[in-house]
Short mmCIF file of C-alpha atoms in Angstrom, two decimals:
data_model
loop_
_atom_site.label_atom_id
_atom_site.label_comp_id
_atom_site.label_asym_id
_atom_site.label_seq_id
_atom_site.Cartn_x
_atom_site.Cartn_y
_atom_site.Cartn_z
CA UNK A 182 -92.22 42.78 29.47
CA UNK A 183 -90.24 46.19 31.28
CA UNK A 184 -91.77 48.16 32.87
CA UNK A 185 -90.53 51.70 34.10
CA UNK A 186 -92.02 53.50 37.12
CA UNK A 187 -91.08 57.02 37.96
CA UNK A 188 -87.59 56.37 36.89
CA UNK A 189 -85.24 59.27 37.94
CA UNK A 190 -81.60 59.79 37.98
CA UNK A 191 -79.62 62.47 39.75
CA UNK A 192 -75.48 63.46 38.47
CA UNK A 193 -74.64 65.56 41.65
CA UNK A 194 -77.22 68.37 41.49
CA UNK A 195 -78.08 67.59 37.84
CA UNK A 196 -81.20 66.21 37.89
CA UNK A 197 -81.12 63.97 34.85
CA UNK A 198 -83.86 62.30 34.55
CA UNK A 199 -87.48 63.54 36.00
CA UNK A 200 -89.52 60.77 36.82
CA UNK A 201 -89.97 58.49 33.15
CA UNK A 202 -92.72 55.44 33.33
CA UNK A 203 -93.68 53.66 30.40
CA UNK A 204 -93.70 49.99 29.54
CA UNK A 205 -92.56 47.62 26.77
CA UNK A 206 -94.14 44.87 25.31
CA UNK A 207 -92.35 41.78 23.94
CA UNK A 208 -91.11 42.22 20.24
CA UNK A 209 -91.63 45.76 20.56
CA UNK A 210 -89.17 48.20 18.48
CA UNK A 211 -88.97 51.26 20.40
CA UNK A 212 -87.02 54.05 19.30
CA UNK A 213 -85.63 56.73 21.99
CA UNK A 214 -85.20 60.27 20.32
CA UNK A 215 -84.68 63.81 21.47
CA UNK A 216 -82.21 66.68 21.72
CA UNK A 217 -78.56 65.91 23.01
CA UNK A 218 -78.55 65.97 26.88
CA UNK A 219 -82.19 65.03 27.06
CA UNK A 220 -81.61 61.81 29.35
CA UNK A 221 -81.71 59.20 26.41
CA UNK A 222 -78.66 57.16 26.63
CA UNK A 223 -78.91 57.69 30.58
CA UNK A 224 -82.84 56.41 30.68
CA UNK A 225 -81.36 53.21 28.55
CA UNK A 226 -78.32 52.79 30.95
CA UNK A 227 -80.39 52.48 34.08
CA UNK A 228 -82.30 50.13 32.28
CA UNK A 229 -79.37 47.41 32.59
CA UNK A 230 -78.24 49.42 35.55
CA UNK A 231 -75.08 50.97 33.83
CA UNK A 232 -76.01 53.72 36.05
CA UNK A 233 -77.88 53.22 38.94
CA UNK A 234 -81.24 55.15 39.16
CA UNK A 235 -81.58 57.68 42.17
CA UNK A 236 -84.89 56.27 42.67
CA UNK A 237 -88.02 54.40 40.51
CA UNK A 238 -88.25 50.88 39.61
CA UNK A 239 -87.28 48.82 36.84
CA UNK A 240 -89.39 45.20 36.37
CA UNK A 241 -88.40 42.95 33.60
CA UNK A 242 -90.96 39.75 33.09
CA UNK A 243 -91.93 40.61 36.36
CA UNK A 244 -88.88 40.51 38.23
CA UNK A 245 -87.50 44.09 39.62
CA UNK A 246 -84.27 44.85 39.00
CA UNK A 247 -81.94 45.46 41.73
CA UNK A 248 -78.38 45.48 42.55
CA UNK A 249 -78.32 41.60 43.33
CA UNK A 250 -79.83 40.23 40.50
CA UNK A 251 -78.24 42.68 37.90
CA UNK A 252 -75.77 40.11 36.72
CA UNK A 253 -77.91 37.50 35.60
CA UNK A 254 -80.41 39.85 34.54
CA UNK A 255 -77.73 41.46 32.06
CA UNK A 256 -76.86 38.22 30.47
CA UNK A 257 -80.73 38.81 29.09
CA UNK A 258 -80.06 42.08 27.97
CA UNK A 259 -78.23 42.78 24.60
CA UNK A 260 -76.24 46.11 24.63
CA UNK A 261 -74.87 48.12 21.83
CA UNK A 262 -72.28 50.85 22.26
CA UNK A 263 -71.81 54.26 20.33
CA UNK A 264 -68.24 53.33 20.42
CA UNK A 265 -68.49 49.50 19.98
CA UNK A 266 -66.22 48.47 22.19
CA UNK A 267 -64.72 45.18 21.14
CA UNK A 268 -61.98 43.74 23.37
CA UNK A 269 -59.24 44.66 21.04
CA UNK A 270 -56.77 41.66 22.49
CA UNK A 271 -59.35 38.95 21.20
CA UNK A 272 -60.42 38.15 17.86
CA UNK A 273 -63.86 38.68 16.21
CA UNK A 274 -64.77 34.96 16.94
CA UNK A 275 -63.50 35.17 20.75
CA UNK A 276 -65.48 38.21 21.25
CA UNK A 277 -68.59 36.30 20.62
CA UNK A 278 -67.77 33.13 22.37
CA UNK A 279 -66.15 34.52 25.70
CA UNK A 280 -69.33 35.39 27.62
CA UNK A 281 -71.28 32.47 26.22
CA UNK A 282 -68.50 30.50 27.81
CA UNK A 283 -67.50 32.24 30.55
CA UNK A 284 -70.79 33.51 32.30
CA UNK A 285 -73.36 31.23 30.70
CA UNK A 286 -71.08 28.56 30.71
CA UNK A 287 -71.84 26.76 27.31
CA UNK A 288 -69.42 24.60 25.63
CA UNK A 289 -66.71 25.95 23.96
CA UNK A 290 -67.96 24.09 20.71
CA UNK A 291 -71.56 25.10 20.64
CA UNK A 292 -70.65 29.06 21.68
CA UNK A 293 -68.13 28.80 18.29
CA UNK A 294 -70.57 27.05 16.01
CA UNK A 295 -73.56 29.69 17.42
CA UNK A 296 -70.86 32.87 16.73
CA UNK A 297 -70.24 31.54 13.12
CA UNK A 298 -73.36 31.12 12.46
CA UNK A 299 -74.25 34.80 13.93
CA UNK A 300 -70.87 36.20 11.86
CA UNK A 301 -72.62 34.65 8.80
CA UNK A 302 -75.51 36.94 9.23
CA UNK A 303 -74.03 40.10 9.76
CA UNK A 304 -71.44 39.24 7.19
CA UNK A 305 -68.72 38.84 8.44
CA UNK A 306 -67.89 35.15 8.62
CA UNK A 307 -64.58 35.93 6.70
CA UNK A 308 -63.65 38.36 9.59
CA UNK A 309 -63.86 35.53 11.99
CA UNK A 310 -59.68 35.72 13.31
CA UNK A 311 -59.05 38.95 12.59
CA UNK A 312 -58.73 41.15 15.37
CA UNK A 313 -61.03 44.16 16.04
CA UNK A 314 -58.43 47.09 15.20
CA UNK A 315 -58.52 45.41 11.69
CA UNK A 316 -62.14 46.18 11.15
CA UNK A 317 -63.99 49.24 9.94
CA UNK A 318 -66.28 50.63 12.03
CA UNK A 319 -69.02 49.54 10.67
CA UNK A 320 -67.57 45.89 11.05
CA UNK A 321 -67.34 46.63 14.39
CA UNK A 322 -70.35 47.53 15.14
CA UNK A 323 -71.82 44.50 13.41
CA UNK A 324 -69.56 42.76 15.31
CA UNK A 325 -70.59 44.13 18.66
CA UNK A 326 -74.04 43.46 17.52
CA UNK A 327 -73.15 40.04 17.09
CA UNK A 328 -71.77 39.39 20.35
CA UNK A 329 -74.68 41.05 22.64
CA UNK A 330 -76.62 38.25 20.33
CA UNK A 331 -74.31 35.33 20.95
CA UNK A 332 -75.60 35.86 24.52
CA UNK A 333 -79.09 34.44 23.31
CA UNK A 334 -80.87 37.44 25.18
CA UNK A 335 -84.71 38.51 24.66
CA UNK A 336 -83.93 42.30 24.55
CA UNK A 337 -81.49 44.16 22.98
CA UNK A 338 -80.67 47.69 24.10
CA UNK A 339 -78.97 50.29 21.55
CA UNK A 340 -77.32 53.34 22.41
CA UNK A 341 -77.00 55.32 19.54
CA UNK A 342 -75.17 52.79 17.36
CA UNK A 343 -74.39 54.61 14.35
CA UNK A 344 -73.21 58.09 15.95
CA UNK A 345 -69.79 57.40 15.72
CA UNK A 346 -69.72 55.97 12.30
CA UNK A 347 -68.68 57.23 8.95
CA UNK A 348 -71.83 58.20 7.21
CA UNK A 349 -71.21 55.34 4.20
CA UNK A 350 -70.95 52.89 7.34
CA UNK A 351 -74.57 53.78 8.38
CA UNK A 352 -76.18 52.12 6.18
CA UNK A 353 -74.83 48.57 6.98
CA UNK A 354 -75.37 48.36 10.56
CA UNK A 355 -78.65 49.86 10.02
CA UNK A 356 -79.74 46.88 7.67
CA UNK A 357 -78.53 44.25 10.15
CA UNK A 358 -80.70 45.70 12.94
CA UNK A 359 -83.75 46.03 10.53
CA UNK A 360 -83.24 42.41 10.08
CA UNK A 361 -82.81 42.33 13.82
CA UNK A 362 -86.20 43.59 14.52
CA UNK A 363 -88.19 41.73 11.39
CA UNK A 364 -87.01 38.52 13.31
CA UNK A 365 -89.15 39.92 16.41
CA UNK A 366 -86.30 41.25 18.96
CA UNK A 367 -87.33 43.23 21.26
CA UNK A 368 -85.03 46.34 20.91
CA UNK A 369 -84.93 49.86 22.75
CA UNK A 370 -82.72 52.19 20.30
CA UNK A 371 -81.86 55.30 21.34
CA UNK A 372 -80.85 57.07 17.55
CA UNK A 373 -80.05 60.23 15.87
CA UNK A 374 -81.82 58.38 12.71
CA UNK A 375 -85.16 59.72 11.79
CA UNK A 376 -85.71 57.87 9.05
CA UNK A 377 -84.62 54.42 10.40
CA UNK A 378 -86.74 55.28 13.95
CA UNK A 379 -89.99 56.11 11.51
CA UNK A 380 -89.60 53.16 9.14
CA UNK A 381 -88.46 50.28 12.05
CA UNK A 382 -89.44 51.21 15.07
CA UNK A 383 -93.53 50.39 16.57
CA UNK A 384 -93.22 53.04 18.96
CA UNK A 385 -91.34 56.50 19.49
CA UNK A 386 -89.89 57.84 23.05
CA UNK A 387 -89.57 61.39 22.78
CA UNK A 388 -87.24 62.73 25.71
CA UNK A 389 -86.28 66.70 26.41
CA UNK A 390 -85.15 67.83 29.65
CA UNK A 391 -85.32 64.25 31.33
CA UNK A 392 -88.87 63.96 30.69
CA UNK A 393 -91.23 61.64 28.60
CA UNK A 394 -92.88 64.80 26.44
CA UNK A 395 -94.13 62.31 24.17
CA UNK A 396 -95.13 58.40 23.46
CA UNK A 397 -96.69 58.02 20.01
CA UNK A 398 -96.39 55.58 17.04
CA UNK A 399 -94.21 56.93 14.40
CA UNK A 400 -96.98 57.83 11.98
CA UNK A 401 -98.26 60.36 14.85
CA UNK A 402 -95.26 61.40 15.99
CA UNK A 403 -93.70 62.42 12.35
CA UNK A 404 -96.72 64.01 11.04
CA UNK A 405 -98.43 65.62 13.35
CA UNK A 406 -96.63 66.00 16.73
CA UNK A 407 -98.17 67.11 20.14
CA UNK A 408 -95.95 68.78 21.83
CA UNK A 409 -94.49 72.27 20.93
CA UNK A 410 -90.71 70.85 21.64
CA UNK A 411 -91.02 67.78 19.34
CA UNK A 412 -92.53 70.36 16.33
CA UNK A 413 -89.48 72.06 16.59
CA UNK A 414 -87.25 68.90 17.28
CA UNK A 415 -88.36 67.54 14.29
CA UNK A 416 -88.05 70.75 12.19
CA UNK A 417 -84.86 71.05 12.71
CA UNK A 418 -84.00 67.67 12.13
CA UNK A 419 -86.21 66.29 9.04
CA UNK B 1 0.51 45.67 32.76
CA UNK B 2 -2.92 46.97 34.70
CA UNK B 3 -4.81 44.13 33.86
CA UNK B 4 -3.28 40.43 35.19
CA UNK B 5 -6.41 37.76 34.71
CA UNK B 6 -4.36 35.15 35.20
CA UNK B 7 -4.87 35.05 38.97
CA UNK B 8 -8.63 34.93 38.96
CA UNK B 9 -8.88 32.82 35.76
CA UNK B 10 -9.18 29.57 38.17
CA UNK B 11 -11.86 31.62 39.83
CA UNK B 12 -14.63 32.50 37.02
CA UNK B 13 -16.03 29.48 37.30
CA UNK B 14 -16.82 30.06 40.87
CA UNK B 15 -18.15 33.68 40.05
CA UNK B 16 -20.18 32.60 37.29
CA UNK B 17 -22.11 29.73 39.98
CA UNK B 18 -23.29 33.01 41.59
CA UNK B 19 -25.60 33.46 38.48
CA UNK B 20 -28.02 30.54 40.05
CA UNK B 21 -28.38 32.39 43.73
CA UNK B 22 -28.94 35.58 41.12
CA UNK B 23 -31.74 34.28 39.33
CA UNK B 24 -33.22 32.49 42.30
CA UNK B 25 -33.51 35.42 44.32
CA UNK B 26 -34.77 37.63 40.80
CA UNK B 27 -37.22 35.15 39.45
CA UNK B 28 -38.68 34.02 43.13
CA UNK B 29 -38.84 37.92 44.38
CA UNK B 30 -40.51 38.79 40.89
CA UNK B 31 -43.74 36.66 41.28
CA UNK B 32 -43.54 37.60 44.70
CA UNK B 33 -43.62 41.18 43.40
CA UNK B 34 -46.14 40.61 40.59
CA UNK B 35 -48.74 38.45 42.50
CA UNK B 36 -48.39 40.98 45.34
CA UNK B 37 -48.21 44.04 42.97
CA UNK B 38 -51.89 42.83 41.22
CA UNK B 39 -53.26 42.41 44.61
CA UNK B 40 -52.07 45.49 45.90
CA UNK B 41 -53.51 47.36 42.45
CA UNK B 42 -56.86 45.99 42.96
CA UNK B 43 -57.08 47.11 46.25
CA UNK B 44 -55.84 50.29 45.39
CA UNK B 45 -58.48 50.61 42.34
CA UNK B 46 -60.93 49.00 44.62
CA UNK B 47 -64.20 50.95 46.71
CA UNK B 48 -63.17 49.31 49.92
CA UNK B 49 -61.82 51.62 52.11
CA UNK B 50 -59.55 49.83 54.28
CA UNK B 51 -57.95 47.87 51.50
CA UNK B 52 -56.76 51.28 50.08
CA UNK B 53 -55.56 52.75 52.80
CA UNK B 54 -53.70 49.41 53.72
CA UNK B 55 -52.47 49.98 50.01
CA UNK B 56 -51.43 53.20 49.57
CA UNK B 57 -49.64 52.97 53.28
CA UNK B 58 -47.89 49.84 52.10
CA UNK B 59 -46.53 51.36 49.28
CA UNK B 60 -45.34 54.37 50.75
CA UNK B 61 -43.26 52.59 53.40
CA UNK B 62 -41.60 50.05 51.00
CA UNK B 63 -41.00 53.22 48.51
CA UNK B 64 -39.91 55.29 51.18
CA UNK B 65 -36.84 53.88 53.00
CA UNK B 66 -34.21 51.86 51.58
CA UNK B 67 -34.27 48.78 49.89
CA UNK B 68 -30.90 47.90 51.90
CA UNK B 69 -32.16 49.04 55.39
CA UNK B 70 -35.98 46.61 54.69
CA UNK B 71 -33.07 44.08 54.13
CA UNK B 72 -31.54 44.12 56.89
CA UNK B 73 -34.46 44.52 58.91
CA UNK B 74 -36.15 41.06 57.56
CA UNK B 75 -32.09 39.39 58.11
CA UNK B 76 -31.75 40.78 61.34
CA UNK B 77 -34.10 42.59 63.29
CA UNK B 78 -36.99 39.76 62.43
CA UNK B 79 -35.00 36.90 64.24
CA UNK B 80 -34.70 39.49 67.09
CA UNK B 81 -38.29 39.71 67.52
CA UNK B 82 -39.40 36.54 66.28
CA UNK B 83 -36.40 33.90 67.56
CA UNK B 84 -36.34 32.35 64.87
CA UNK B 85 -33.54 32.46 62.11
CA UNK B 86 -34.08 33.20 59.01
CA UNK B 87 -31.43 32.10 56.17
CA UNK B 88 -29.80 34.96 53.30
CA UNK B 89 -31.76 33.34 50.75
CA UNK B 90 -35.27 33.56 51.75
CA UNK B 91 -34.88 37.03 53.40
CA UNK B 92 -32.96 38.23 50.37
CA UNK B 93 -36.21 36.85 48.78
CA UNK B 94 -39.38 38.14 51.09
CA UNK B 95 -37.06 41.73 50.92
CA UNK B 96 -37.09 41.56 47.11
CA UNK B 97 -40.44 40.56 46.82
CA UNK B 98 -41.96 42.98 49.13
CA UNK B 99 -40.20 45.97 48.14
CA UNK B 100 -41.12 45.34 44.32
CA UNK B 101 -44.83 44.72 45.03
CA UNK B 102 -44.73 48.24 46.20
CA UNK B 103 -43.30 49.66 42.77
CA UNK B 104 -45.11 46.99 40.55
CA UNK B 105 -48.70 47.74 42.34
CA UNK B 106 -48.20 51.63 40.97
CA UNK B 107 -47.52 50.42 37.71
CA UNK B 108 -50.00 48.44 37.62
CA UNK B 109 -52.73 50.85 38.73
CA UNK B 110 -51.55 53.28 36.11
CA UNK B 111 -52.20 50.55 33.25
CA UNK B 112 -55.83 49.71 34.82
CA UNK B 113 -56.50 53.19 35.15
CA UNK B 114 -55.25 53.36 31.14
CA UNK B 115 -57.63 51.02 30.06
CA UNK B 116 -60.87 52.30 27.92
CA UNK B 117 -63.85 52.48 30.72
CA UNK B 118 -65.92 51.51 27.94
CA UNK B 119 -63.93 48.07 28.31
CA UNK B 120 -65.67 48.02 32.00
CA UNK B 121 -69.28 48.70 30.69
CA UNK B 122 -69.27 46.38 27.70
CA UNK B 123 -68.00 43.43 30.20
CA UNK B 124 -70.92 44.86 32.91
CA UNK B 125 -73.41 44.52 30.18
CA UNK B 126 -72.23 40.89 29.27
CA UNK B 127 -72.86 40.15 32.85
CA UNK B 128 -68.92 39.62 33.11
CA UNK B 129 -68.21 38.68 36.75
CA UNK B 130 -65.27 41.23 38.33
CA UNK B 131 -62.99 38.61 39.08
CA UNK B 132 -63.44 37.17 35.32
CA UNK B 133 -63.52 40.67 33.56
CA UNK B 134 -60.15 41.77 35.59
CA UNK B 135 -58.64 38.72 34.79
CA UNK B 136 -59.57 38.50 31.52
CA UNK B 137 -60.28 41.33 30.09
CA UNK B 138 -59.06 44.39 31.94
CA UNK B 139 -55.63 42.70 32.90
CA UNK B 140 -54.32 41.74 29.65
CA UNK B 141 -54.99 45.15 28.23
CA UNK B 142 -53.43 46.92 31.09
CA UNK B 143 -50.19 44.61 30.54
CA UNK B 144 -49.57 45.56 27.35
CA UNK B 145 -49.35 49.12 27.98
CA UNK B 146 -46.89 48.31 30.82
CA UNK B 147 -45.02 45.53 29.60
CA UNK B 148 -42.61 48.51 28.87
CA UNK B 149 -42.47 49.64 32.43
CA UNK B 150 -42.46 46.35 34.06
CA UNK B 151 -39.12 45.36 32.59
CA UNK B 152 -37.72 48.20 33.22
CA UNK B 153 -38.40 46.99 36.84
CA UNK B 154 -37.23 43.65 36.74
CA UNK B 155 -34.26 44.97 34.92
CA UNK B 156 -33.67 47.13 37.94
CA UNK B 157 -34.07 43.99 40.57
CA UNK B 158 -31.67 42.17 38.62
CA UNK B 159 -29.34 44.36 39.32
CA UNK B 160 -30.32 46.18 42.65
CA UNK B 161 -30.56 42.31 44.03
CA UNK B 162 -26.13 42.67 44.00
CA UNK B 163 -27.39 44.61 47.70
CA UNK B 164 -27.81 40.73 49.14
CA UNK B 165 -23.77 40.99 49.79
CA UNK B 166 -24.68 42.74 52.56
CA UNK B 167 -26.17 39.27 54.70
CA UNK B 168 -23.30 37.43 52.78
CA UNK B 169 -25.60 35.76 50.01
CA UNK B 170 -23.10 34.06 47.41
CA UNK B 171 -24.55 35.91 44.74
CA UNK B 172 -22.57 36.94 41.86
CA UNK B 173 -21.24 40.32 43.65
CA UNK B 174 -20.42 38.59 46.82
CA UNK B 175 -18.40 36.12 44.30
CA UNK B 176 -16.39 38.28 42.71
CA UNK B 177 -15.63 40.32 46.31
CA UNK B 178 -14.51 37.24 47.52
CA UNK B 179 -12.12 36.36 44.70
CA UNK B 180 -10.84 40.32 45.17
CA UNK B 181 -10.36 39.55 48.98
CA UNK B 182 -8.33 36.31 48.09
CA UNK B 183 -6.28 37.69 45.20
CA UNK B 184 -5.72 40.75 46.18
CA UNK B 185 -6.89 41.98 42.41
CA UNK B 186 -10.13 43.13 42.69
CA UNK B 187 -10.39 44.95 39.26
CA UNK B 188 -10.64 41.70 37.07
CA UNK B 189 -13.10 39.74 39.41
CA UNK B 190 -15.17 43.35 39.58
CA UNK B 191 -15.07 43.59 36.05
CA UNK B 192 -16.37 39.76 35.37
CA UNK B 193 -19.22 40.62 37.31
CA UNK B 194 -19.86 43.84 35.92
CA UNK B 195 -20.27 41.87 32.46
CA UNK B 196 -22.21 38.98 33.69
CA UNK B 197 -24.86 41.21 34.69
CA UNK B 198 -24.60 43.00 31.61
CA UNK B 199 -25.21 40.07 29.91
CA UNK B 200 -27.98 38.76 32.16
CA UNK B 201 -29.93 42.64 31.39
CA UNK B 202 -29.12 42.05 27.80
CA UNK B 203 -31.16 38.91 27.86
CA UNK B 204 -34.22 40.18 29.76
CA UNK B 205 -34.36 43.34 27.50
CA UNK B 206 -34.33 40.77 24.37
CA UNK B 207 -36.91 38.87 25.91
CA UNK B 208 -39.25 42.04 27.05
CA UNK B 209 -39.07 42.83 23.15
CA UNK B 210 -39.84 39.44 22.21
CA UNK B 211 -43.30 39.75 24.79
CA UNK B 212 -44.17 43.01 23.51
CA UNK B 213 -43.85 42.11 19.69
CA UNK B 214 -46.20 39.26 20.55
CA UNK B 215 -48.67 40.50 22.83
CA UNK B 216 -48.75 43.50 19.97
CA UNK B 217 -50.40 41.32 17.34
CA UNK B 218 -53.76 42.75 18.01
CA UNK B 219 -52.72 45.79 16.80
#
């Protein structure tokens, strides 16, 4: 259902991406890893066009993405921030229901009953008029997981949700996107989480120096590698 | 005795009546100001070109010659070109208003500026419109962090709007310089007016604390 052709993306004279092409089927669980400054978070961002690629092409269902169609494209495409960020001047349950209301332009009503019932399943139903800076961070980032979902969308993007967490905080947000992807999301995650990226995801992205080095399933890619760079990636790491 | 109030007692009612032209020429000039300031922000924040340099030029005139003189010009020099007359009130008003546009659009860049980028991205990846996202989100943030600053500037047109004397508005200065001029005591009138305004910063500080407590429940 995406498809990425010869994606590349240039900061000034830093060529950040190289060229990336791969596609994604529905209900897919793909999990991005690699060393930092390996073009990860940027290859997700150009996905939803948080940055704009220097040049390549990004189809979703058949549609390519451009800079006039962006908007409604993004209200299909869940996204997850390594620092959450929560509008800290609304509460948990006006998080959820602004953008159902305000861009999709359901009834103020349905968007509250669909956010409660979301808050439910991340837990956090009790949370529901409490205002973000009241939350852990893990309760944020359920929370921010909860409101890319109140948008209804049919991929959700991750970038590297559980880096800025406490390490007894993983563990929660972890479990809710596990549940995430047994329901049959399609989800791109880019993650520092071996374990989690081996048991969840169908597919492994392995990125170093803005290139794809490596595609595999995660039973390939943890045990027996191709690539000289993700033997030592991963012996460093596991 | 120095101080005789006996003279202008018969006359504080009259001063005090100057508290209406006041706070018509404060509260009109500060939506003017705010409405104008937000506009003036967005442009300045914005990627179009001209709007910025309109912008930034706008604000440097209006912050770089005197309040009084931009006054007198709108009073004055605008009939002159224009033929057509305009009153105290409404000048005192447009002069207000477009001279604290200029001040509230920097303070108001400075709080957008303030505002987590991340704030920008998550509302992008909700498929926020601009309009919506500034309004909504990105605004209300950037006010709190200014609310500080932005009475501080209304505090300052309160007081700054006593200038208005000059095109013979009946505000509360003019008042109390008439009483002066028809008593001959001008201590005691100047002092009544001196406290009225006082009084009138004394309220807008308590209510400035009263907006920040509540627009600080998030925290």
């Amino acid at each position: 259902m995406i498809k990425v052709e010869n994606l590349k993306k240039n900061f000034g004279k830093n060529e950040v991406l190289k060229g990336i092409s791969t596609e994604i089927k529905e209900k897919e669980v793909i999990a991005v890893i690699g060393p930092s400054g390996s073009g990860k978070s940027t290859f997700l961002r150009c996905i939803n066009r948080l940055e704009v690629p220097t040049s390549g092409n990004v189809t979703i269902d058949g549609t390519l993405i451009t800079e006039k169609n962006i908007m409604k494209v993004r209200e299909n495409l869940g996204m997850v921030f390594q620092h959450f960020y929560l509008f800290p001047h609304k509460t948990v349950l006006e998080n959820l229901t602004y953008a159902p209301i305000n861009v999709k332009g359901i009834s103020k009503a349905q968007a509250t009953k669909t956010a409660e019932d979301l808050l439910k399943k991340v837990d956090l139903f009790e949370k529901r008029n409490e205002y973000p800076n009241r939350l852990s961070g893990g309760q944020k980032q359920r929370v921010a997981i909860a409101r890319a979902l109140a948008m209804n969308p049919t991929v959700m993007l991750f970038d590297e949700p559980t880096s800025a967490l406490d390490p007894e905080m993983v563990k929660e947000v972890l479990e809710v996107m596990k549940s995430l992807a047994e329901t049959g999301m399609t989800m791109i995650i880019v993650t520092h989480e071996m374990g989690f990226a081996r048991e969840v995801a169908d597919r492994i992205l392995f990125l170093e120096g803005g290139k794809l080095l490596e595609e595999a399933t995660p039973e390939e890619f943890f045990t027996a590698p191709k690539s000289e760079r993700a033997k030592e990636f991963l012996e460093k790491v596991l | 005795m120095m101080f005789d109030f006996s003279k202008v007692v018969p006359s504080i009612p009259y001063i005090l009546e100057g508290i209406g032209v006041t706070l018509q020429i404060v509260v009109f000039a500060t939506i003017i100001g705010l409405i104008l300031g937000i506009i003036l922000a967005l442009c300045k924040i914005g990627t179009i070109k001209p709007l910025r340099w309109f912008a930034d030029f706008y604000t440097s005139i209006f912050r770089g010659t005197p309040l009084v003189l931009q006054l007198m010009i709108i009073y004055y020099a605008v009939p002159q070109i224009t033929g057509i007359k305009i009153d105290p009130m409404p000048a005192a008003i447009a002069a207000f208003g477009l001279n604290s546009g200029a001040y509230i659009s920097e303070i108001i860049r400075a709080g957008i500026n303030a505002v987590d980028k991340g704030q920008l991205e998550a509302s992008k990846a909700l498929g926020i419109p601009y309009t919506k996202m500034m309004k909504d989100i990105i605004l209300p943030q950037a006010m709190k962090n200014i609310l500080p600053s932005l009475m501080n500037e209304f505090i300052t047109l309160n007081k700054e709007s006593a200038i208005v004397t000059v095109i013979g508005a009946l505000d509360i200065m003019r008042r109390a310089y008439v009483v002066g001029g028809a008593t001959f005591r001008y201590l005691e009138p100047l002092l009544i007016a001196g406290l009225i305004y006082y009084v009138m910063t004394l309220v807008l500080t308590f209510f400035g604390k009263l907006m920040e407590k509540r627009m600080g429940r998030s925290d």
